[in-house]
Amino acid sequence: MQQTIFFPLWSTQEQIEDFLNQYDVEIGQFEMRRFPDQESYVRIDSQLKGKTAWVLAQMHDPNPKILDLVFFLQTLRECGAKRIVLVAPYLPYMRQDKRFKPGECFSLVVFANLLSPLCDELITIDPHLHRTNDLNEVYHTQTKVLSAMPKVAAYIQDNIQNPLLIGPDEESQQWVSQIAAQIHCPYVVFRKERSGDKSVKILSMALDAYSALQPIIIDDIISSGHTMIETVKDLIQQINKKPICIGVHGLFADDALANLMRAGCQKVITCNTIAHSTNQIQVLSLVHMPTQ
Ligand code: R5P
């Protein structure tokens, strides 16, 4: 008897195919919809007793989804799932990782406390671990963190000649150094001062020695796009080269993509943790799903 059952939530067909990769598993049947008054309705129509339920949930723009997810995971449990594994390739609410001002909601912790009891394992890709070093500092369930960087490195190696990796801020040092070590190319790391959601100042460094190389800006998240935009502007001013921008999670709030292209970016490339037209790097097959 098959012991694994798979439920995709808010995921595209491309994401499902990448995730399922070589796996031949039972696909769970369910209904998730809204009543006319917008309250949530969830019904699971598959036999769950003794099975491990794998839930692949595309979790960007989380607010309209979160209650549906809570109802769904709790219903899996009540219908007899032996184990619930939540795969959130992009894990939201990771960036309010402290109370920056008195009275602010520490939303990372509140969100983690909401999800933790509902799943036995949480798997995610490159979560925004900055002031929090380890997901288990806040998530009280088993966690697994995967990195898209080996796939990003392979993409660069196969598609871009003479790369110079640019980390736009100190946090990105971890990613550019890892990629540079894998494909043997130079990297530099800038510094960033953020004074608001859309207000970012990049403190760069002289790049004359690298002017023959193709700059590639690497970051985990592209949200408002301003981190990338200010870095693009600096590179064009300094070495007159249109950079390529690579982000793991392309949130693209408002007109972020258009603004990035207008700033002089040559091309924007993202991983498929969030489905978007810029997806060029398939990373969901990084998740290993045992089927026995
Ligand atoms: C934060 O430091 C992250 O690593 C990203 O740099 C940030 O989330 C990007 O946000 P935005 O696109 O709004 O500048």
PDB file of C-alpha atoms and ligand atoms in Angstrom, residues 95 128 169 171 175 192 194 197 200 219-228, ligand 1:
ATOM      1  CA  ARG A  95      12.109  39.501   7.567  1.00  0.00           C
ATOM      2  CA  HIS A 128      15.691  34.757   5.056  1.00  0.00           C
ATOM      3  CA  ASP A 169      24.712  43.685   1.012  1.00  0.00           C
ATOM      4  CA  GLU A 171      23.997  39.096   4.048  1.00  0.00           C
ATOM      5  CA  TRP A 175      25.595  33.186  -1.319  1.00  0.00           C
ATOM      6  CA  LYS A 192      23.479  48.475   2.145  1.00  0.00           C
ATOM      7  CA  ARG A 194      17.940  50.706   4.377  1.00  0.00           C
ATOM      8  CA  ASP A 197      10.539  49.756   2.683  1.00  0.00           C
ATOM      9  CA  VAL A 200      17.878  51.813   0.083  1.00  0.00           C
ATOM     10  CA  ASP A 219      20.231  38.125  -3.702  1.00  0.00           C
ATOM     11  CA  ASP A 220      17.783  35.860  -1.916  1.00  0.00           C
ATOM     12  CA  ILE A 221      14.678  38.022  -2.349  1.00  0.00           C
ATOM     13  CA  ILE A 222      13.600  40.615  -4.902  1.00  0.00           C
ATOM     14  CA  SER A 223      10.683  42.410  -3.277  1.00  0.00           C
ATOM     15  CA  SER A 224      10.360  46.144  -3.982  1.00  0.00           C
ATOM     16  CA  GLY A 225      13.416  45.669  -6.216  1.00  0.00           C
ATOM     17  CA  HIS A 226      15.201  48.657  -4.700  1.00  0.00           C
ATOM     18  CA  THR A 227      18.227  46.685  -3.458  1.00  0.00           C
ATOM     19  CA  MET A 228      18.801  45.458  -7.010  1.00  0.00           C
TER      20      MET A 228
HETATM   21  C1  R5P B   1      17.176  41.591   2.760  1.00  0.00           C
HETATM   22  O1  R5P B   1      18.187  42.057   3.221  1.00  0.00           O
HETATM   23  C2  R5P B   1      17.159  40.667   1.599  1.00  0.00           C
HETATM   24  O2  R5P B   1      18.300  39.882   1.512  1.00  0.00           O
HETATM   25  C3  R5P B   1      16.921  41.405   0.298  1.00  0.00           C
HETATM   26  O3  R5P B   1      18.055  42.183  -0.012  1.00  0.00           O
HETATM   27  C4  R5P B   1      15.698  42.267   0.389  1.00  0.00           C
HETATM   28  O4  R5P B   1      14.622  41.560   0.911  1.00  0.00           O
HETATM   29  C5  R5P B   1      15.336  42.826  -0.962  1.00  0.00           C
HETATM   30  O5  R5P B   1      14.236  43.660  -0.808  1.00  0.00           O
HETATM   31  P1  R5P B   1      13.912  44.805  -1.847  1.00  0.00           P
HETATM   32  O6  R5P B   1      13.773  44.157  -3.190  1.00  0.00           O
HETATM   33  O7  R5P B   1      12.625  45.372  -1.344  1.00  0.00           O
HETATM   34  O8  R5P B   1      15.033  45.794  -1.787  1.00  0.00           O
END
